[in-house]
């Protein structure tokens, strides 16, 4: 007899998630003439050929509806010198782009200056997963620079370029 699955304790799940190191991204899109964005750590590569990625956004986010209706969005992988940017985009600020340098990508999505890497993607699928929407996207433009990436673990930000190799 198989035991019934129980719902894990929320505090335990938070502790489990803190053990996983993630990159730090800001996902952006245009809402008409207005740029919108939010900090997201639920991002992953799915495939290199064709270049396909996914990003998950909570449906209650003030940026969600803009992303959901967009055809393209940008994923800005933040660098170690962008603590100011992650603080802004993790906030509920009305105009998150007020003090952020950016330019439109080939398809118009906001690409944030000083990022370690940037992608503009075409949204291919929108999957509803409990409280979030999973956006499955095809990469249509990508750039990378020498700035080391910012990483996040256990509630703190770290220099992704200074990680010590094992073995």
JSON list of C-alpha atoms in Angstrom, two decimals:
[
{"chain": "A", "resi": 1, "resn": "UNK", "atom": "CA", "xyz": [0.00, 0.00, 0.00]},
{"chain": "A", "resi": 2, "resn": "UNK", "atom": "CA", "xyz": [1.39, 3.38, -1.03]},
{"chain": "A", "resi": 3, "resn": "UNK", "atom": "CA", "xyz": [1.13, 6.10, 1.62]},
{"chain": "A", "resi": 4, "resn": "UNK", "atom": "CA", "xyz": [-0.81, 9.20, 0.67]},
{"chain": "A", "resi": 5, "resn": "UNK", "atom": "CA", "xyz": [1.36, 12.15, -0.20]},
{"chain": "A", "resi": 6, "resn": "UNK", "atom": "CA", "xyz": [1.28, 14.86, 2.44]},
{"chain": "A", "resi": 7, "resn": "UNK", "atom": "CA", "xyz": [1.72, 18.55, 1.89]},
{"chain": "A", "resi": 8, "resn": "UNK", "atom": "CA", "xyz": [5.23, 19.62, 3.00]},
{"chain": "A", "resi": 9, "resn": "UNK", "atom": "CA", "xyz": [5.57, 22.25, 5.69]},
{"chain": "A", "resi": 10, "resn": "UNK", "atom": "CA", "xyz": [5.95, 25.77, 4.20]},
{"chain": "A", "resi": 11, "resn": "UNK", "atom": "CA", "xyz": [8.89, 26.64, 6.47]},
{"chain": "A", "resi": 12, "resn": "UNK", "atom": "CA", "xyz": [10.68, 23.43, 5.49]},
{"chain": "A", "resi": 13, "resn": "UNK", "atom": "CA", "xyz": [10.14, 24.23, 1.80]},
{"chain": "A", "resi": 14, "resn": "UNK", "atom": "CA", "xyz": [11.63, 27.70, 2.34]},
{"chain": "A", "resi": 15, "resn": "UNK", "atom": "CA", "xyz": [14.67, 26.08, 3.98]},
{"chain": "A", "resi": 16, "resn": "UNK", "atom": "CA", "xyz": [14.97, 23.60, 1.11]},
{"chain": "A", "resi": 17, "resn": "UNK", "atom": "CA", "xyz": [14.83, 26.39, -1.47]},
{"chain": "A", "resi": 18, "resn": "UNK", "atom": "CA", "xyz": [17.51, 28.37, 0.40]},
{"chain": "A", "resi": 19, "resn": "UNK", "atom": "CA", "xyz": [19.91, 25.48, -0.23]},
{"chain": "A", "resi": 20, "resn": "UNK", "atom": "CA", "xyz": [19.68, 25.98, -3.99]},
{"chain": "A", "resi": 21, "resn": "UNK", "atom": "CA", "xyz": [21.94, 28.60, -5.57]},
{"chain": "A", "resi": 22, "resn": "UNK", "atom": "CA", "xyz": [20.25, 30.53, -8.39]},
{"chain": "A", "resi": 23, "resn": "UNK", "atom": "CA", "xyz": [21.18, 33.22, -10.84]},
{"chain": "A", "resi": 24, "resn": "UNK", "atom": "CA", "xyz": [19.57, 36.64, -10.56]},
{"chain": "A", "resi": 25, "resn": "UNK", "atom": "CA", "xyz": [17.56, 37.95, -13.49]},
{"chain": "A", "resi": 26, "resn": "UNK", "atom": "CA", "xyz": [15.31, 40.87, -14.28]},
{"chain": "A", "resi": 27, "resn": "UNK", "atom": "CA", "xyz": [12.58, 39.97, -16.75]},
{"chain": "A", "resi": 28, "resn": "UNK", "atom": "CA", "xyz": [11.31, 42.91, -18.79]},
{"chain": "A", "resi": 29, "resn": "UNK", "atom": "CA", "xyz": [8.75, 43.72, -21.48]},
{"chain": "A", "resi": 30, "resn": "UNK", "atom": "CA", "xyz": [7.08, 46.74, -22.97]},
{"chain": "A", "resi": 31, "resn": "UNK", "atom": "CA", "xyz": [3.55, 47.67, -21.89]},
{"chain": "A", "resi": 32, "resn": "UNK", "atom": "CA", "xyz": [2.69, 49.92, -24.83]},
{"chain": "A", "resi": 33, "resn": "UNK", "atom": "CA", "xyz": [5.29, 52.69, -24.48]},
{"chain": "A", "resi": 34, "resn": "UNK", "atom": "CA", "xyz": [6.06, 51.87, -20.84]},
{"chain": "A", "resi": 35, "resn": "UNK", "atom": "CA", "xyz": [8.83, 49.46, -19.82]},
{"chain": "A", "resi": 36, "resn": "UNK", "atom": "CA", "xyz": [7.93, 46.99, -17.07]},
{"chain": "A", "resi": 37, "resn": "UNK", "atom": "CA", "xyz": [9.99, 44.42, -15.20]},
{"chain": "A", "resi": 38, "resn": "UNK", "atom": "CA", "xyz": [10.59, 42.36, -12.09]},
{"chain": "A", "resi": 39, "resn": "UNK", "atom": "CA", "xyz": [13.37, 40.38, -10.42]},
{"chain": "A", "resi": 40, "resn": "UNK", "atom": "CA", "xyz": [13.07, 36.65, -11.09]},
{"chain": "A", "resi": 41, "resn": "UNK", "atom": "CA", "xyz": [15.19, 33.73, -9.93]},
{"chain": "A", "resi": 42, "resn": "UNK", "atom": "CA", "xyz": [12.97, 31.02, -11.48]},
{"chain": "A", "resi": 43, "resn": "UNK", "atom": "CA", "xyz": [14.76, 30.95, -14.84]},
{"chain": "A", "resi": 44, "resn": "UNK", "atom": "CA", "xyz": [16.36, 28.03, -16.66]},
{"chain": "A", "resi": 45, "resn": "UNK", "atom": "CA", "xyz": [17.71, 26.96, -20.00]},
{"chain": "A", "resi": 46, "resn": "UNK", "atom": "CA", "xyz": [15.65, 24.17, -21.57]},
{"chain": "A", "resi": 47, "resn": "UNK", "atom": "CA", "xyz": [17.53, 23.53, -24.82]},
{"chain": "A", "resi": 48, "resn": "UNK", "atom": "CA", "xyz": [20.52, 24.90, -26.74]},
{"chain": "A", "resi": 49, "resn": "UNK", "atom": "CA", "xyz": [19.29, 23.85, -30.18]},
{"chain": "A", "resi": 50, "resn": "UNK", "atom": "CA", "xyz": [16.89, 25.42, -30.65]},
{"chain": "A", "resi": 51, "resn": "UNK", "atom": "CA", "xyz": [17.80, 27.89, -27.90]},
{"chain": "A", "resi": 52, "resn": "UNK", "atom": "CA", "xyz": [14.84, 27.64, -25.52]},
{"chain": "A", "resi": 53, "resn": "UNK", "atom": "CA", "xyz": [14.44, 28.96, -21.97]},
{"chain": "A", "resi": 54, "resn": "UNK", "atom": "CA", "xyz": [11.75, 29.20, -19.32]},
{"chain": "A", "resi": 55, "resn": "UNK", "atom": "CA", "xyz": [10.87, 31.73, -16.70]},
{"chain": "A", "resi": 56, "resn": "UNK", "atom": "CA", "xyz": [8.22, 31.54, -13.97]},
{"chain": "A", "resi": 57, "resn": "UNK", "atom": "CA", "xyz": [6.29, 34.57, -12.75]},
{"chain": "A", "resi": 58, "resn": "UNK", "atom": "CA", "xyz": [3.76, 34.75, -9.92]},
{"chain": "A", "resi": 59, "resn": "UNK", "atom": "CA", "xyz": [0.34, 35.65, -11.29]},
{"chain": "A", "resi": 60, "resn": "UNK", "atom": "CA", "xyz": [-0.24, 38.28, -8.57]},
{"chain": "A", "resi": 61, "resn": "UNK", "atom": "CA", "xyz": [2.82, 40.25, -9.68]},
{"chain": "A", "resi": 62, "resn": "UNK", "atom": "CA", "xyz": [2.03, 43.72, -11.02]},
{"chain": "A", "resi": 63, "resn": "UNK", "atom": "CA", "xyz": [4.18, 42.86, -14.08]},
{"chain": "A", "resi": 64, "resn": "UNK", "atom": "CA", "xyz": [2.49, 39.52, -14.83]},
{"chain": "A", "resi": 65, "resn": "UNK", "atom": "CA", "xyz": [-0.31, 40.79, -17.08]},
{"chain": "A", "resi": 66, "resn": "UNK", "atom": "CA", "xyz": [2.14, 42.82, -19.19]},
{"chain": "A", "resi": 67, "resn": "UNK", "atom": "CA", "xyz": [4.34, 39.74, -19.66]},
{"chain": "A", "resi": 68, "resn": "UNK", "atom": "CA", "xyz": [1.35, 37.51, -20.33]},
{"chain": "A", "resi": 69, "resn": "UNK", "atom": "CA", "xyz": [0.11, 39.71, -23.16]},
{"chain": "A", "resi": 70, "resn": "UNK", "atom": "CA", "xyz": [3.56, 40.37, -24.69]},
{"chain": "A", "resi": 71, "resn": "UNK", "atom": "CA", "xyz": [4.92, 38.48, -27.69]},
{"chain": "A", "resi": 72, "resn": "UNK", "atom": "CA", "xyz": [8.53, 39.06, -26.59]},
{"chain": "A", "resi": 73, "resn": "UNK", "atom": "CA", "xyz": [10.34, 39.68, -23.32]},
{"chain": "A", "resi": 74, "resn": "UNK", "atom": "CA", "xyz": [13.92, 40.14, -22.19]},
{"chain": "A", "resi": 75, "resn": "UNK", "atom": "CA", "xyz": [15.85, 38.20, -19.58]},
{"chain": "A", "resi": 76, "resn": "UNK", "atom": "CA", "xyz": [18.66, 40.29, -18.11]},
{"chain": "A", "resi": 77, "resn": "UNK", "atom": "CA", "xyz": [21.17, 38.18, -16.15]},
{"chain": "A", "resi": 78, "resn": "UNK", "atom": "CA", "xyz": [22.44, 40.61, -13.53]},
{"chain": "A", "resi": 79, "resn": "UNK", "atom": "CA", "xyz": [26.12, 41.25, -12.84]},
{"chain": "A", "resi": 80, "resn": "UNK", "atom": "CA", "xyz": [27.83, 41.73, -9.50]},
{"chain": "A", "resi": 81, "resn": "UNK", "atom": "CA", "xyz": [27.70, 45.52, -9.83]},
{"chain": "A", "resi": 82, "resn": "UNK", "atom": "CA", "xyz": [23.89, 45.64, -10.07]},
{"chain": "A", "resi": 83, "resn": "UNK", "atom": "CA", "xyz": [22.73, 45.39, -6.46]},
{"chain": "A", "resi": 84, "resn": "UNK", "atom": "CA", "xyz": [20.94, 48.69, -7.06]},
{"chain": "A", "resi": 85, "resn": "UNK", "atom": "CA", "xyz": [19.07, 47.16, -10.01]},
{"chain": "A", "resi": 86, "resn": "UNK", "atom": "CA", "xyz": [17.97, 43.99, -8.20]},
{"chain": "A", "resi": 87, "resn": "UNK", "atom": "CA", "xyz": [16.79, 46.11, -5.26]},
{"chain": "A", "resi": 88, "resn": "UNK", "atom": "CA", "xyz": [14.70, 48.28, -7.55]},
{"chain": "A", "resi": 89, "resn": "UNK", "atom": "CA", "xyz": [13.15, 45.41, -9.51]},
{"chain": "A", "resi": 90, "resn": "UNK", "atom": "CA", "xyz": [12.41, 43.35, -6.39]},
{"chain": "A", "resi": 91, "resn": "UNK", "atom": "CA", "xyz": [10.45, 46.30, -5.00]},
{"chain": "A", "resi": 92, "resn": "UNK", "atom": "CA", "xyz": [6.92, 47.51, -5.63]},
{"chain": "A", "resi": 93, "resn": "UNK", "atom": "CA", "xyz": [8.20, 50.83, -7.06]},
{"chain": "A", "resi": 94, "resn": "UNK", "atom": "CA", "xyz": [5.86, 52.44, -9.56]},
{"chain": "A", "resi": 95, "resn": "UNK", "atom": "CA", "xyz": [8.55, 53.38, -12.10]},
{"chain": "A", "resi": 96, "resn": "UNK", "atom": "CA", "xyz": [11.34, 50.81, -11.79]},
{"chain": "A", "resi": 97, "resn": "UNK", "atom": "CA", "xyz": [13.06, 52.18, -14.90]},
{"chain": "A", "resi": 98, "resn": "UNK", "atom": "CA", "xyz": [13.34, 55.75, -13.59]},
{"chain": "A", "resi": 99, "resn": "UNK", "atom": "CA", "xyz": [17.04, 55.39, -12.64]},
{"chain": "A", "resi": 100, "resn": "UNK", "atom": "CA", "xyz": [17.97, 52.37, -14.77]},
{"chain": "A", "resi": 101, "resn": "UNK", "atom": "CA", "xyz": [19.90, 52.66, -18.02]},
{"chain": "A", "resi": 102, "resn": "UNK", "atom": "CA", "xyz": [18.38, 50.47, -20.72]},
{"chain": "A", "resi": 103, "resn": "UNK", "atom": "CA", "xyz": [17.78, 50.19, -24.44]},
{"chain": "A", "resi": 104, "resn": "UNK", "atom": "CA", "xyz": [15.25, 48.35, -26.56]},
{"chain": "A", "resi": 105, "resn": "UNK", "atom": "CA", "xyz": [16.36, 45.04, -28.06]},
{"chain": "A", "resi": 106, "resn": "UNK", "atom": "CA", "xyz": [15.71, 44.06, -31.68]},
{"chain": "A", "resi": 107, "resn": "UNK", "atom": "CA", "xyz": [12.10, 43.23, -30.79]},
{"chain": "A", "resi": 108, "resn": "UNK", "atom": "CA", "xyz": [11.66, 46.17, -28.40]},
{"chain": "A", "resi": 109, "resn": "UNK", "atom": "CA", "xyz": [12.13, 44.44, -25.03]},
{"chain": "A", "resi": 110, "resn": "UNK", "atom": "CA", "xyz": [14.10, 46.45, -22.44]},
{"chain": "A", "resi": 111, "resn": "UNK", "atom": "CA", "xyz": [17.75, 45.32, -22.18]},
{"chain": "A", "resi": 112, "resn": "UNK", "atom": "CA", "xyz": [19.32, 46.61, -18.95]},
{"chain": "A", "resi": 113, "resn": "UNK", "atom": "CA", "xyz": [22.82, 48.12, -19.16]},
{"chain": "A", "resi": 114, "resn": "UNK", "atom": "CA", "xyz": [25.64, 46.55, -17.08]},
{"chain": "A", "resi": 115, "resn": "UNK", "atom": "CA", "xyz": [24.02, 43.09, -17.18]},
{"chain": "A", "resi": 116, "resn": "UNK", "atom": "CA", "xyz": [26.30, 40.07, -17.36]},
{"chain": "A", "resi": 117, "resn": "UNK", "atom": "CA", "xyz": [24.19, 38.67, -20.21]},
{"chain": "A", "resi": 118, "resn": "UNK", "atom": "CA", "xyz": [20.94, 39.54, -21.97]},
{"chain": "A", "resi": 119, "resn": "UNK", "atom": "CA", "xyz": [18.43, 37.60, -24.02]},
{"chain": "A", "resi": 120, "resn": "UNK", "atom": "CA", "xyz": [15.42, 38.71, -25.94]},
{"chain": "A", "resi": 121, "resn": "UNK", "atom": "CA", "xyz": [12.98, 35.87, -26.39]},
{"chain": "A", "resi": 122, "resn": "UNK", "atom": "CA", "xyz": [9.74, 35.12, -28.19]},
{"chain": "A", "resi": 123, "resn": "UNK", "atom": "CA", "xyz": [7.10, 33.67, -25.89]},
{"chain": "A", "resi": 124, "resn": "UNK", "atom": "CA", "xyz": [5.95, 30.33, -27.33]},
{"chain": "A", "resi": 125, "resn": "UNK", "atom": "CA", "xyz": [3.86, 28.86, -24.49]},
{"chain": "A", "resi": 126, "resn": "UNK", "atom": "CA", "xyz": [2.22, 30.08, -21.30]},
{"chain": "A", "resi": 127, "resn": "UNK", "atom": "CA", "xyz": [1.53, 27.27, -18.85]},
{"chain": "A", "resi": 128, "resn": "UNK", "atom": "CA", "xyz": [-0.49, 27.76, -15.67]},
{"chain": "A", "resi": 129, "resn": "UNK", "atom": "CA", "xyz": [1.19, 26.09, -12.70]},
{"chain": "A", "resi": 130, "resn": "UNK", "atom": "CA", "xyz": [-0.62, 26.74, -9.43]},
{"chain": "A", "resi": 131, "resn": "UNK", "atom": "CA", "xyz": [0.20, 30.35, -8.43]},
{"chain": "A", "resi": 132, "resn": "UNK", "atom": "CA", "xyz": [2.60, 30.99, -11.34]},
{"chain": "A", "resi": 133, "resn": "UNK", "atom": "CA", "xyz": [2.73, 31.18, -15.12]},
{"chain": "A", "resi": 134, "resn": "UNK", "atom": "CA", "xyz": [5.59, 29.33, -16.78]},
{"chain": "A", "resi": 135, "resn": "UNK", "atom": "CA", "xyz": [6.70, 31.11, -19.94]},
{"chain": "A", "resi": 136, "resn": "UNK", "atom": "CA", "xyz": [8.41, 28.83, -22.48]},
{"chain": "A", "resi": 137, "resn": "UNK", "atom": "CA", "xyz": [10.44, 31.02, -24.82]},
{"chain": "A", "resi": 138, "resn": "UNK", "atom": "CA", "xyz": [12.60, 30.76, -27.94]},
{"chain": "A", "resi": 139, "resn": "UNK", "atom": "CA", "xyz": [15.75, 32.91, -27.80]},
{"chain": "A", "resi": 140, "resn": "UNK", "atom": "CA", "xyz": [15.87, 35.36, -30.73]},
{"chain": "A", "resi": 141, "resn": "UNK", "atom": "CA", "xyz": [18.76, 37.59, -29.57]},
{"chain": "A", "resi": 142, "resn": "UNK", "atom": "CA", "xyz": [21.55, 37.11, -27.00]},
{"chain": "A", "resi": 143, "resn": "UNK", "atom": "CA", "xyz": [24.58, 39.05, -25.76]},
{"chain": "A", "resi": 144, "resn": "UNK", "atom": "CA", "xyz": [27.17, 38.34, -23.09]},
{"chain": "A", "resi": 145, "resn": "UNK", "atom": "CA", "xyz": [29.96, 40.44, -21.54]},
{"chain": "A", "resi": 146, "resn": "UNK", "atom": "CA", "xyz": [32.90, 39.97, -19.17]},
{"chain": "A", "resi": 147, "resn": "UNK", "atom": "CA", "xyz": [31.03, 41.12, -16.04]},
{"chain": "A", "resi": 148, "resn": "UNK", "atom": "CA", "xyz": [30.71, 38.28, -13.49]},
{"chain": "A", "resi": 149, "resn": "UNK", "atom": "CA", "xyz": [27.14, 37.20, -12.73]},
{"chain": "A", "resi": 150, "resn": "UNK", "atom": "CA", "xyz": [25.37, 37.78, -9.45]},
{"chain": "A", "resi": 151, "resn": "UNK", "atom": "CA", "xyz": [24.08, 34.66, -7.67]},
{"chain": "A", "resi": 152, "resn": "UNK", "atom": "CA", "xyz": [21.60, 34.23, -4.83]},
{"chain": "A", "resi": 153, "resn": "UNK", "atom": "CA", "xyz": [21.53, 31.74, -1.98]},
{"chain": "A", "resi": 154, "resn": "UNK", "atom": "CA", "xyz": [20.04, 31.66, 1.51]},
{"chain": "A", "resi": 155, "resn": "UNK", "atom": "CA", "xyz": [18.78, 35.24, 1.27]},
{"chain": "A", "resi": 156, "resn": "UNK", "atom": "CA", "xyz": [22.09, 36.77, 0.21]},
{"chain": "A", "resi": 157, "resn": "UNK", "atom": "CA", "xyz": [23.75, 37.83, -3.05]},
{"chain": "A", "resi": 158, "resn": "UNK", "atom": "CA", "xyz": [27.20, 36.59, -4.07]},
{"chain": "A", "resi": 159, "resn": "UNK", "atom": "CA", "xyz": [29.85, 37.08, -6.75]},
{"chain": "A", "resi": 160, "resn": "UNK", "atom": "CA", "xyz": [29.27, 34.28, -9.25]},
{"chain": "A", "resi": 161, "resn": "UNK", "atom": "CA", "xyz": [32.70, 34.86, -10.76]},
{"chain": "A", "resi": 162, "resn": "UNK", "atom": "CA", "xyz": [34.48, 34.15, -7.45]},
{"chain": "A", "resi": 163, "resn": "UNK", "atom": "CA", "xyz": [33.09, 30.70, -6.78]},
{"chain": "A", "resi": 164, "resn": "UNK", "atom": "CA", "xyz": [35.73, 28.14, -5.80]},
{"chain": "A", "resi": 165, "resn": "UNK", "atom": "CA", "xyz": [35.90, 25.09, -8.07]},
{"chain": "A", "resi": 166, "resn": "UNK", "atom": "CA", "xyz": [35.58, 21.65, -6.49]},
{"chain": "A", "resi": 167, "resn": "UNK", "atom": "CA", "xyz": [38.29, 19.17, -7.46]}
]
